[in-house]
Coordinates of C-alpha atoms and ligand atoms in Angstrom, one line a residue:
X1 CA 16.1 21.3 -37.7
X2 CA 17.5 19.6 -34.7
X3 CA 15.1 17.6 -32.6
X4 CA 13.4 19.0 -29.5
X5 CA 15.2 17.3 -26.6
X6 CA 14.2 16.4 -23.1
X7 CA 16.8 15.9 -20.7
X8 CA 15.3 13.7 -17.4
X9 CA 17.3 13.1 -14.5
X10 CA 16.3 10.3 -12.2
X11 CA 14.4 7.3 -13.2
X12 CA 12.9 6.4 -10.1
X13 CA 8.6 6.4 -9.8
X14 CA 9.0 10.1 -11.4
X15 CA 11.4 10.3 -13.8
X16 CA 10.4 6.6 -15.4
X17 CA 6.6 7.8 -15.7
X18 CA 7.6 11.1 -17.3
X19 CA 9.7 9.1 -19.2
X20 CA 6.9 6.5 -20.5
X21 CA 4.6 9.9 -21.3
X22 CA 6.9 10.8 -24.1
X23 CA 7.6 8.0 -25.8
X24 CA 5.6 8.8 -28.4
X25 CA 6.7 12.3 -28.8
X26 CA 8.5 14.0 -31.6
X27 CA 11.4 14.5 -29.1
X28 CA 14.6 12.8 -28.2
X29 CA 14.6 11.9 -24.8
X30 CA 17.5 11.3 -22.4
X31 CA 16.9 10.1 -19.2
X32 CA 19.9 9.7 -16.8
X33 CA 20.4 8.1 -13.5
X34 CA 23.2 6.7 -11.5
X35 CA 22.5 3.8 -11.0
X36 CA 21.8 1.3 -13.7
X37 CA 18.1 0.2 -12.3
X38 CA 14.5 1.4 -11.4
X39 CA 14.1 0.8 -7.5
X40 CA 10.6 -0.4 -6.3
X41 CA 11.5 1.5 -2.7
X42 CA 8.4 0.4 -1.1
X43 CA 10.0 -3.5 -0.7
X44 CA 13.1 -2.6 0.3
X45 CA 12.7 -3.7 3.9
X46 CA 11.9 -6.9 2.7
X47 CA 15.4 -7.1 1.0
X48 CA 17.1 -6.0 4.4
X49 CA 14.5 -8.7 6.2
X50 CA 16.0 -11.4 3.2
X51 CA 12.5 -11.8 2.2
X52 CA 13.1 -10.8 -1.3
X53 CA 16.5 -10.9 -3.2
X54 CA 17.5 -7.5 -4.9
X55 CA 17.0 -8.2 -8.3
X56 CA 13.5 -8.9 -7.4
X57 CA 12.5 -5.4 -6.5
X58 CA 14.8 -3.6 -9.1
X59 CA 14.9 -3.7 -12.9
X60 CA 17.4 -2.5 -15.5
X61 CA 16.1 1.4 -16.6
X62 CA 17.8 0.0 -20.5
X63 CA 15.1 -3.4 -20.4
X64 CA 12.6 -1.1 -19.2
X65 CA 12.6 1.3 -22.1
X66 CA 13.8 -1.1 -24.3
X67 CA 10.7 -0.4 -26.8
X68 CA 11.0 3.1 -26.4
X69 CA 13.2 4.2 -29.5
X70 CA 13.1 7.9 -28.6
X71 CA 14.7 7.4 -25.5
X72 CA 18.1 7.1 -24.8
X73 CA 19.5 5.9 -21.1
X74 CA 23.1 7.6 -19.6
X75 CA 24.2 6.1 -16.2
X76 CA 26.0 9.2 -14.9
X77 CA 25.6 11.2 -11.5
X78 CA 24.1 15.0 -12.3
X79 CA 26.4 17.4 -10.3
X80 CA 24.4 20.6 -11.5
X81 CA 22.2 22.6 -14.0
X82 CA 23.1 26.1 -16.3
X83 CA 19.4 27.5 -16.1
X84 CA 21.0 30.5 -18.6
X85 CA 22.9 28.1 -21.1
X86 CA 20.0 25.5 -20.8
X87 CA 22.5 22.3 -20.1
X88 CA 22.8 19.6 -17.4
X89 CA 26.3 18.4 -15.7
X90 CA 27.3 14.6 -15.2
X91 CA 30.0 13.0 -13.9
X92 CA 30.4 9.3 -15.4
X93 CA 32.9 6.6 -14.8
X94 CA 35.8 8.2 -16.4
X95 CA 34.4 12.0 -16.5
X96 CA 33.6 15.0 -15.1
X97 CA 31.3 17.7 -15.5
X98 CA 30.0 16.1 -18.7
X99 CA 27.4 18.9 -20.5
X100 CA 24.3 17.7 -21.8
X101 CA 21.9 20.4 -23.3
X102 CA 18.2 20.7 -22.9
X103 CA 15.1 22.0 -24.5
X104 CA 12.8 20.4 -21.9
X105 CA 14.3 19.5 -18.3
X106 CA 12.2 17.1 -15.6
X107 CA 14.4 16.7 -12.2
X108 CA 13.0 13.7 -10.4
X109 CA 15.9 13.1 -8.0
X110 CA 14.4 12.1 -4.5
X111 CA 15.8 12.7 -1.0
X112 CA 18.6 11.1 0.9
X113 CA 18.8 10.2 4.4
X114 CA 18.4 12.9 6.8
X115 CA 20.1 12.4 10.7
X116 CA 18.7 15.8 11.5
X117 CA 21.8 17.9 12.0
X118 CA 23.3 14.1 13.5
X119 CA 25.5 12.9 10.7
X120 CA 27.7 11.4 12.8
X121 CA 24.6 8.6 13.5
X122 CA 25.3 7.5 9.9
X123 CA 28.4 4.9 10.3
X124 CA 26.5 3.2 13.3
X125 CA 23.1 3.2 12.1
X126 CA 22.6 2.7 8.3
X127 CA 19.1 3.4 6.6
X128 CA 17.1 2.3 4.0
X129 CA 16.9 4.1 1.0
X130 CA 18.9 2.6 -1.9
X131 CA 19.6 -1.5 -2.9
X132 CA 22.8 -0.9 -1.4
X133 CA 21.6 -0.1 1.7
X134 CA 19.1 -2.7 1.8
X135 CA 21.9 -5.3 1.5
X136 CA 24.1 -3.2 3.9
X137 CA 21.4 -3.5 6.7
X138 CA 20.5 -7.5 5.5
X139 CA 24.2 -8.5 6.0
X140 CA 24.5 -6.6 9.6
X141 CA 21.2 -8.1 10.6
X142 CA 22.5 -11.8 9.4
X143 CA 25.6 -11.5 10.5
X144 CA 24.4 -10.6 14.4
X145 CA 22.9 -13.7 14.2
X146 CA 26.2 -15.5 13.1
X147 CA 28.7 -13.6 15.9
X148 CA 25.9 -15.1 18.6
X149 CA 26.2 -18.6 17.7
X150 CA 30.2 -18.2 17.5
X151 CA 30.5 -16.5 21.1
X152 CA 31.3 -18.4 24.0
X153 CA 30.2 -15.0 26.7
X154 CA 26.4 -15.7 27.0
X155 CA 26.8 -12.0 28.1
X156 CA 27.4 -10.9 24.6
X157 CA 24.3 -12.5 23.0
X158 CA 21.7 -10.3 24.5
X159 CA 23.9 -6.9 22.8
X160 CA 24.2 -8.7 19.4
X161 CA 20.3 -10.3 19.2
X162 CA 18.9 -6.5 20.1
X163 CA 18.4 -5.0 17.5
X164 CA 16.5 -0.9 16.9
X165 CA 14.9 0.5 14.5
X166 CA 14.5 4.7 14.7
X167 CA 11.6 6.0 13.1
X168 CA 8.1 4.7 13.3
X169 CA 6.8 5.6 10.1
X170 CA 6.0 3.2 7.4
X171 CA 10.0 2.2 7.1
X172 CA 10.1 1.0 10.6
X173 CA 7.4 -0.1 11.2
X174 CA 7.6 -2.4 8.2
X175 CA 10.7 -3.3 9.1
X176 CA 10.5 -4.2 12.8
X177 CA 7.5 -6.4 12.0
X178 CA 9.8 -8.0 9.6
X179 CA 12.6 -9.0 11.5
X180 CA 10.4 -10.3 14.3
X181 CA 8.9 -13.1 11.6
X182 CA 12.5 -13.8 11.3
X183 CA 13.4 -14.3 14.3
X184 CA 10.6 -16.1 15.3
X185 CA 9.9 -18.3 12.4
X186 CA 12.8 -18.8 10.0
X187 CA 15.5 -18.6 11.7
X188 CA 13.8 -20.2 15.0
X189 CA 15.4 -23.8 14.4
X190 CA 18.4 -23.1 12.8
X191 CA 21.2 -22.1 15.2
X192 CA 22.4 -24.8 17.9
X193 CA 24.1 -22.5 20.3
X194 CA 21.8 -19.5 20.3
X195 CA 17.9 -19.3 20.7
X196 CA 17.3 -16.6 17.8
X197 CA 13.6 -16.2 19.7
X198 CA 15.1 -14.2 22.3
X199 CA 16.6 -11.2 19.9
X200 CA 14.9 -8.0 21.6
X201 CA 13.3 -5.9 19.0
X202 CA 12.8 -2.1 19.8
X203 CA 10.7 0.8 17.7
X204 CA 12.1 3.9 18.7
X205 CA 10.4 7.6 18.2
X206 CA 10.0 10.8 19.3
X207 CA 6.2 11.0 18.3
X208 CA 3.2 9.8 20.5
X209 CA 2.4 6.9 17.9
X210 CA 3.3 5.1 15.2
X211 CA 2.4 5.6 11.5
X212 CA 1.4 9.1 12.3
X213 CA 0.2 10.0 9.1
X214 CA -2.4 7.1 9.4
X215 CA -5.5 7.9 11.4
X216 CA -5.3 7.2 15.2
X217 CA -7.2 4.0 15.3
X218 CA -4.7 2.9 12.7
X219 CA -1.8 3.3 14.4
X220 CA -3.2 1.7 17.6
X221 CA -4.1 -1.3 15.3
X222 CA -0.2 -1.6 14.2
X223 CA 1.4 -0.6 17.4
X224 CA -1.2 -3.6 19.3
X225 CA -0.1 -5.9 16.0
X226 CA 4.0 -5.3 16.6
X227 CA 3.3 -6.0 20.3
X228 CA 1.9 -9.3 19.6
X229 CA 4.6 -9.8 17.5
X230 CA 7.2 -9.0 20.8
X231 CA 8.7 -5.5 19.5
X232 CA 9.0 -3.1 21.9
X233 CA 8.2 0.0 20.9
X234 CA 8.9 3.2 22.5
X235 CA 7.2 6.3 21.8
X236 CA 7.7 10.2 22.8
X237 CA 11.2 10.4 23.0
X238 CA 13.9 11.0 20.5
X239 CA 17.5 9.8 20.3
X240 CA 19.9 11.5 22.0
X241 CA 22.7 9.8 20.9
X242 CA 23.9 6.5 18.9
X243 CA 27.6 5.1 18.6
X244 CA 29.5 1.6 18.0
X245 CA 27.6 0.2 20.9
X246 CA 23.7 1.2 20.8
X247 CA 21.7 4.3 21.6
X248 CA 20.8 6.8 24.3
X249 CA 16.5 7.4 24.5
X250 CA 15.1 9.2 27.6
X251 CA 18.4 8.9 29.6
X252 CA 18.6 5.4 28.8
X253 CA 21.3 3.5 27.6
X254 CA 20.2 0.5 25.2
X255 CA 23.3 -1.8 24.1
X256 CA 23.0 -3.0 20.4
X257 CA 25.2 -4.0 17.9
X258 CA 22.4 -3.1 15.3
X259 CA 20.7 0.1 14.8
X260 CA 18.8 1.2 11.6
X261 CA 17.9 4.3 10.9
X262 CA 14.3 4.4 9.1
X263 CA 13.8 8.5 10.3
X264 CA 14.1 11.3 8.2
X265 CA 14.8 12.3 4.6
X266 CA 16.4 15.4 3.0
X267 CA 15.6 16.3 -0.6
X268 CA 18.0 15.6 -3.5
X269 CA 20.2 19.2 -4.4
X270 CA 18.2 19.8 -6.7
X271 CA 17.2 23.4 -5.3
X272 CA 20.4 24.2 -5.4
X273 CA 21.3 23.1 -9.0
X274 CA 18.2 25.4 -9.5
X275 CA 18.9 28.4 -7.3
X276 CA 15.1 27.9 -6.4
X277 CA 13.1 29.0 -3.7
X278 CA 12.9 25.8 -1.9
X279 CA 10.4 24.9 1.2
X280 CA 12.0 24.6 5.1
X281 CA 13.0 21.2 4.0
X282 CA 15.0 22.5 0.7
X283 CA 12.1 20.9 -1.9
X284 CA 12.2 23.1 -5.1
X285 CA 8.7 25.5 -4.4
X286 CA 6.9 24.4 -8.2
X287 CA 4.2 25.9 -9.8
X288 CA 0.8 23.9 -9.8
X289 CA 2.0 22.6 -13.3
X290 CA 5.0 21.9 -12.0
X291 CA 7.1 23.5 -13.2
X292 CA 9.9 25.7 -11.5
X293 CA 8.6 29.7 -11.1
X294 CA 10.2 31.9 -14.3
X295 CA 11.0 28.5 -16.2
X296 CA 8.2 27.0 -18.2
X297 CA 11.4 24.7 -19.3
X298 CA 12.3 23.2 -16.1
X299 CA 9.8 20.8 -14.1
X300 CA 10.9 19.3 -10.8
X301 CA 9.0 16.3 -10.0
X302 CA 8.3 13.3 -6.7
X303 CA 9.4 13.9 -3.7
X304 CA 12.5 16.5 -4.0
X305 CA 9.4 18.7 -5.4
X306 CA 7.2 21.3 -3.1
X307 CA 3.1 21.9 -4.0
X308 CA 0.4 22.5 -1.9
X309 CA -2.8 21.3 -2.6
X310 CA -5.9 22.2 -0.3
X311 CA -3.5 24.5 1.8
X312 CA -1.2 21.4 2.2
X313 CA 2.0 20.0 1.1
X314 CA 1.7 16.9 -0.9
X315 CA 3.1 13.7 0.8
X316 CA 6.4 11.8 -0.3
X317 CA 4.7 9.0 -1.9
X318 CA 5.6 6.7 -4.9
X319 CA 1.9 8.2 -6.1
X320 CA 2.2 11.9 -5.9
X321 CA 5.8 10.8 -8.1
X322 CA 4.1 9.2 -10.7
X323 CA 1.2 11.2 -11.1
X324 CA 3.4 14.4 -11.2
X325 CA 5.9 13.0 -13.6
X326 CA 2.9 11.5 -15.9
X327 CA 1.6 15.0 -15.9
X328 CA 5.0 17.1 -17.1
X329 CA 5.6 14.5 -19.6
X330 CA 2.2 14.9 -20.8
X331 CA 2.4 18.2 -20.9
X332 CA 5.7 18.6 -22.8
X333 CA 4.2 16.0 -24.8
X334 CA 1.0 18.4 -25.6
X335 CA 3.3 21.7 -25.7
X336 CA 5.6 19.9 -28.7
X337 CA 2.2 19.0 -30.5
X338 CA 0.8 22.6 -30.5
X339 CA -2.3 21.3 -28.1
X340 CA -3.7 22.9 -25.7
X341 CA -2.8 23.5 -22.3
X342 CA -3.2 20.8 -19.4
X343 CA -5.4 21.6 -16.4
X344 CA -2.8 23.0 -13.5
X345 CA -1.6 19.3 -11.5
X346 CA -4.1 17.6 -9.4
X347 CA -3.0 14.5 -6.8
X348 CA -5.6 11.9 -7.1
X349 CA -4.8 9.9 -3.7
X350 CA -5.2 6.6 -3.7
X351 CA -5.1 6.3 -0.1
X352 CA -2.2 4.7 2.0
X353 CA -1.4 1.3 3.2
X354 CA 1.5 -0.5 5.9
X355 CA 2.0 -3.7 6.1
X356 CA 2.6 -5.1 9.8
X357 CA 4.2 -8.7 9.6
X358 CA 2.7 -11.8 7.9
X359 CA -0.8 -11.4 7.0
X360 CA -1.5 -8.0 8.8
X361 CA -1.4 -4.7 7.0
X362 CA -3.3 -1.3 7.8
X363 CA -5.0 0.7 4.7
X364 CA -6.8 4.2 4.7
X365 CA -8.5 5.5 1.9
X366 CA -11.1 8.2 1.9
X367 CA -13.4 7.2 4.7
X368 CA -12.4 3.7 4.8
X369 CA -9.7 2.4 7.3
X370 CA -8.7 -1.3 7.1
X371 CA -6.9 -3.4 9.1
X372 CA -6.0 -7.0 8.8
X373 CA -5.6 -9.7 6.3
X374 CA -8.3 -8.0 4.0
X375 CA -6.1 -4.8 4.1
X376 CA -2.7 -7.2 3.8
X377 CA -4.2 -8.8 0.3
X378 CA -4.8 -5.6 -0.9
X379 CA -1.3 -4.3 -0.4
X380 CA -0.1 -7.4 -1.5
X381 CA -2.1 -6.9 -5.0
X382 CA -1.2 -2.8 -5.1
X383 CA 2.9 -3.9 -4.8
X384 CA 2.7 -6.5 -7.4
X385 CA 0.7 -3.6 -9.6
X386 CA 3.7 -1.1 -9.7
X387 CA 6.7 -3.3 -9.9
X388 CA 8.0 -2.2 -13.1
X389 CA 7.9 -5.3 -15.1
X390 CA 6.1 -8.4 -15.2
X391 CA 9.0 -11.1 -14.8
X392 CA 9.3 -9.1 -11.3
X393 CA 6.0 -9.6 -10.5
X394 CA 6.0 -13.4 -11.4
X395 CA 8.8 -13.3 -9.2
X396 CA 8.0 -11.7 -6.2
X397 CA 4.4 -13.5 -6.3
X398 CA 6.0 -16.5 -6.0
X399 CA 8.5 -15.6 -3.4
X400 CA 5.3 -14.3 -1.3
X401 CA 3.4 -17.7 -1.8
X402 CA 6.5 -19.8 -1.1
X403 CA 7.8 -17.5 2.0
X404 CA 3.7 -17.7 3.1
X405 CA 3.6 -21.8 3.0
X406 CA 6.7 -22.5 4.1
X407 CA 8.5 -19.3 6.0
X408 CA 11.9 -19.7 3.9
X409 CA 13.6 -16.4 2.2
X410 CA 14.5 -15.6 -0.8
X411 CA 17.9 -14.4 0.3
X412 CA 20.2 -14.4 3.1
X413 CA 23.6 -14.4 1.8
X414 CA 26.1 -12.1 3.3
X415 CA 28.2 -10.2 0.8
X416 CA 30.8 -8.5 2.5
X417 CA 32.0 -10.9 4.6
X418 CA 35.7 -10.4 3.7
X419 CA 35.2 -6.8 2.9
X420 CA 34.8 -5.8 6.5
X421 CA 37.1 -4.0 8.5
X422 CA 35.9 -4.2 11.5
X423 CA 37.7 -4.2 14.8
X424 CA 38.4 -7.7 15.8
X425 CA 39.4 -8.7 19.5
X426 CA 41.6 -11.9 20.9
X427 CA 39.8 -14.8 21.3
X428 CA 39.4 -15.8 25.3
X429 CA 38.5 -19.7 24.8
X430 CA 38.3 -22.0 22.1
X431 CA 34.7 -22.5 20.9
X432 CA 33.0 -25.0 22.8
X433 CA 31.2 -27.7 21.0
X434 CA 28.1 -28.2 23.2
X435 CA 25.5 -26.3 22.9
X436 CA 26.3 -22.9 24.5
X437 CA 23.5 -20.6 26.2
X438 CA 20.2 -22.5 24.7
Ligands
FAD1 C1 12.2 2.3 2.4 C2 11.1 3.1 1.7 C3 9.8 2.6 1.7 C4 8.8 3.4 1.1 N1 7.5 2.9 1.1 C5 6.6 3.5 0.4 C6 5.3 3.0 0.3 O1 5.0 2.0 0.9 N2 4.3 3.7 -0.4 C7 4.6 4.9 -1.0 O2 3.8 5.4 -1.7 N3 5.9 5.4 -1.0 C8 6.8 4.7 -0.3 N4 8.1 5.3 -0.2 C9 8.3 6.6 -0.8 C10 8.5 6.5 -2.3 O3 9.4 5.4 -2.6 C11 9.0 7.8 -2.9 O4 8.0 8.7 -2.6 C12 9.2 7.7 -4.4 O5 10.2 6.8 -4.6 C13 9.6 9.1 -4.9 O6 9.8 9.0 -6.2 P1 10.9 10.0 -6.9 O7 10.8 9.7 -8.4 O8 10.7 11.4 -6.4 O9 12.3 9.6 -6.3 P2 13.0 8.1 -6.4 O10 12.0 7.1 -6.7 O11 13.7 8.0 -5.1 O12 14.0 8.3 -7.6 C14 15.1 9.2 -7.6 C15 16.0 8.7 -8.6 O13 17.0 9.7 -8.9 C16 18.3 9.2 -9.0 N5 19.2 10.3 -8.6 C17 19.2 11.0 -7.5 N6 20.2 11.9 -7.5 C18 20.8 11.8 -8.7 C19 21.8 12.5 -9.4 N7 22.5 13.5 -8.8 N8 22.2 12.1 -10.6 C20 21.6 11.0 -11.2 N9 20.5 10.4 -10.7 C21 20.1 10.7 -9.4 C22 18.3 8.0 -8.0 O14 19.3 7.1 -8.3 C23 16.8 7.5 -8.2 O15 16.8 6.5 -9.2 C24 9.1 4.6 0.4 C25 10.4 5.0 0.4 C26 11.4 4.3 1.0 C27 12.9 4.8 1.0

């Protein structure tokens, strides 16, 4: 008799943990993704900041399951799901619409960037969501730096060192604290022409605080921290409008060469793939095991997955992913072995936590709310828990201690230096060789 098999797609927090539940199951397991790695999503602003290289926050999916002889990995891009025939569609480098059938299915497929109907905000203000990106934003970050010191029009320098971040949740805030250590210890003494102290950092967001999924007296912890840290931030309006040269906010133009966007998220197709009844935000509705209405076959996982628990919708966390992808592999695990059923899903919350710049983080769990270096070691522990192997978290430790003592990065190369295309004007003097505008 052919072998039960399970068919997961996505091996971020949710797909890898339903991934690790059946590894000793009498199934074969397929797990496909595509890209080649497991993202640890919650450091990527320290890859755009060049705290951390990429490899440190990222792991090959193959090393990661390389024990796990029921499980085989496929780097392919799913383009859609036959509920009826019971098969999954992949495009891969030299195919498409590759079938792959299914007893079992788990989707665990995320979100994407959402510009909230804006699309057009996307080619002048990346965001943060994949290793790619991360790099994307490192290299327009760095290389702002790097026009400064080359331009001779002292006018110029205050558009290239502003840079915004829109979106004051966790992202942004992360990130603006970030880049104003940057600015104001590691690259401080390293430019002749330019003073990288003056870059003008701004928080941008249409709601009345930041972190507003933190309790108040959180938020006005963070927002007083990335004050003392010189970011602006501006709360209560949205953006209007962002193009090649910055942003429009309350009828205000700011000019900036470098705007990220850290705001919204749309869930992964997989609704569609599904033909499901999705939530407003187009997360598949599941059952509280998880699995899709009318299809005790099909589980949809993380955060492209809708369930409310105490008359509200779970949050988009790394935890709710692991837990939920724990729990259907589990439970395909038990249904293969003829056990009994699992109690229906139940998120055990573990509380959230921000960090805001070096040494400073906020943390609320249960009753307890936490701010400050006590909070900050304990997010620092909590990361280096759930990186996915322990060579990464060897690595990454010792980034930490040696970015702590000493303020260098791990990485601040730019990589697409020659691939750039962008518009280039004529040069109006020669480069001086005094110092310029410090
Ligand atoms: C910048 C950032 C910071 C964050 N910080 C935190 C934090 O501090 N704490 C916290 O709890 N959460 C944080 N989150 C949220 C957390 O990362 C997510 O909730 C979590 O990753 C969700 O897990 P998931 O398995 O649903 O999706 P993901 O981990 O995003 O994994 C989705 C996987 O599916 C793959 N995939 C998608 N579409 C396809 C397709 N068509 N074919 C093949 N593969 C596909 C992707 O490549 C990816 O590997 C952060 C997220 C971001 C972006």
């Amino acid at each position: 008799m052919a072998q039960t098999r399970v068919v997961i797609v996505g091996s971020g927090f949710g797909g890898l943990a339903a991934a690790k539940a059946l590894r000793n199951a009498a199934a074969s397991v397929v797990l496909i993704d595509r890209t080649n790695h497991h993202l640890f999503e919650p450091l990527l602003y320290q890859v755009a900041t060049s705290v951390l290289a990429p490899g440190q926050i990222a792991s090959p999916i193959r090393g990661i399951l390389r024990r796990q002889k029921n499980t085989t990995v496929i780097l392919g891009e799913v383009t859609g799901v036959d509920k009826e025939k019971k098969c999954v569609f992949f495009d891969d480098a030299d195919r498409k619409n590759v079938p792959i059938p299914y007893d079992y299915l788990v989707l665990a497929t995320g979100v994407t960037q959402s510009y909230f109907g804006h699309n057009e905000f996307a080619q002048y203000a990346p965001g943060l969501k994949t290793l790619v990106d991360a790099v994307a934003v490192r290299n327009k970050v760095l290389q702002a730096f790097e026009q400064a010191e080359a331009e001779e029009d002292p006018s110029r320098h205050r558009d290239l060192l502003t840079f915004i971040l829109v979106g004051a949740g966790p992202t942004g805030v992360e990130m603006a604290a970030a880049l104003a250590v940057l600015v104001r210890s590691t690259l401080k003494s390293e430019f002749r022409r330019i003073d990288p102290t003056t870059a003008r950092i701004l928080l941008v967001d249409m709601a009345p605080r930041v972190l507003p999924t933190f309790s108040e007296d959180l938020s006005t912890a963070a927002k007083e921290r990335l004050q003392k840290l010189g970011v602006e931030v501006r709360l209560g309006h949205s953006v209007d409008l962002i193009d090649a040269d910055g942003i429009n906010v309350a009828g205000e133009r700011i000019v900036s060469k470098t705007v990220i966007w850290t705001a919204g998220v749309a869930p992964s197709p997989a609704g569609k793939w599904l033909n499901a009844d999705t939530d407003r935000a187009g997360r598949v509705r599941v059952q509280p095991d998880v699995s899709v209405p009318g299809h005790p076959e099909i589980f949809v996982v993380g955060d492209t997955a809708s369930l409310d628990e105490n008359g509200k919708p779970l949050p988009g966390v790394a935890q709710v992913a692991i837990q939920q992808g724990r729990y259907a592999g589990k439970l395909i695990h038990k249904r293969l072995a003829g056990g009994p059923t699992p109690k229906p899903f139940k998120y055990f919350d573990k509380g959230s936590m921000a960090v805001v710049g070096k040494g400073f983080a906020v943390l609320q769990t249960g009753k307890i709310h936490l701010s400050g270096f006590v909070a900050w070691l304990a997010w620092a522990a909590v990361h280096l828990e759930f990186l996915a192997t322990s060579s990464l978290r060897v690595a990454v430790f010792v980034q930490w201690v040696w970015t702590y003592i000493t303020g260098q990065r791990g990485s601040r190369l730019i990589l697409n230096l020659h691939g750039s295309d962008k518009a280039t004007r004529p040069a109006e003097t020669p480069l001086g060789v005094a110092a310029a505008s410090k």
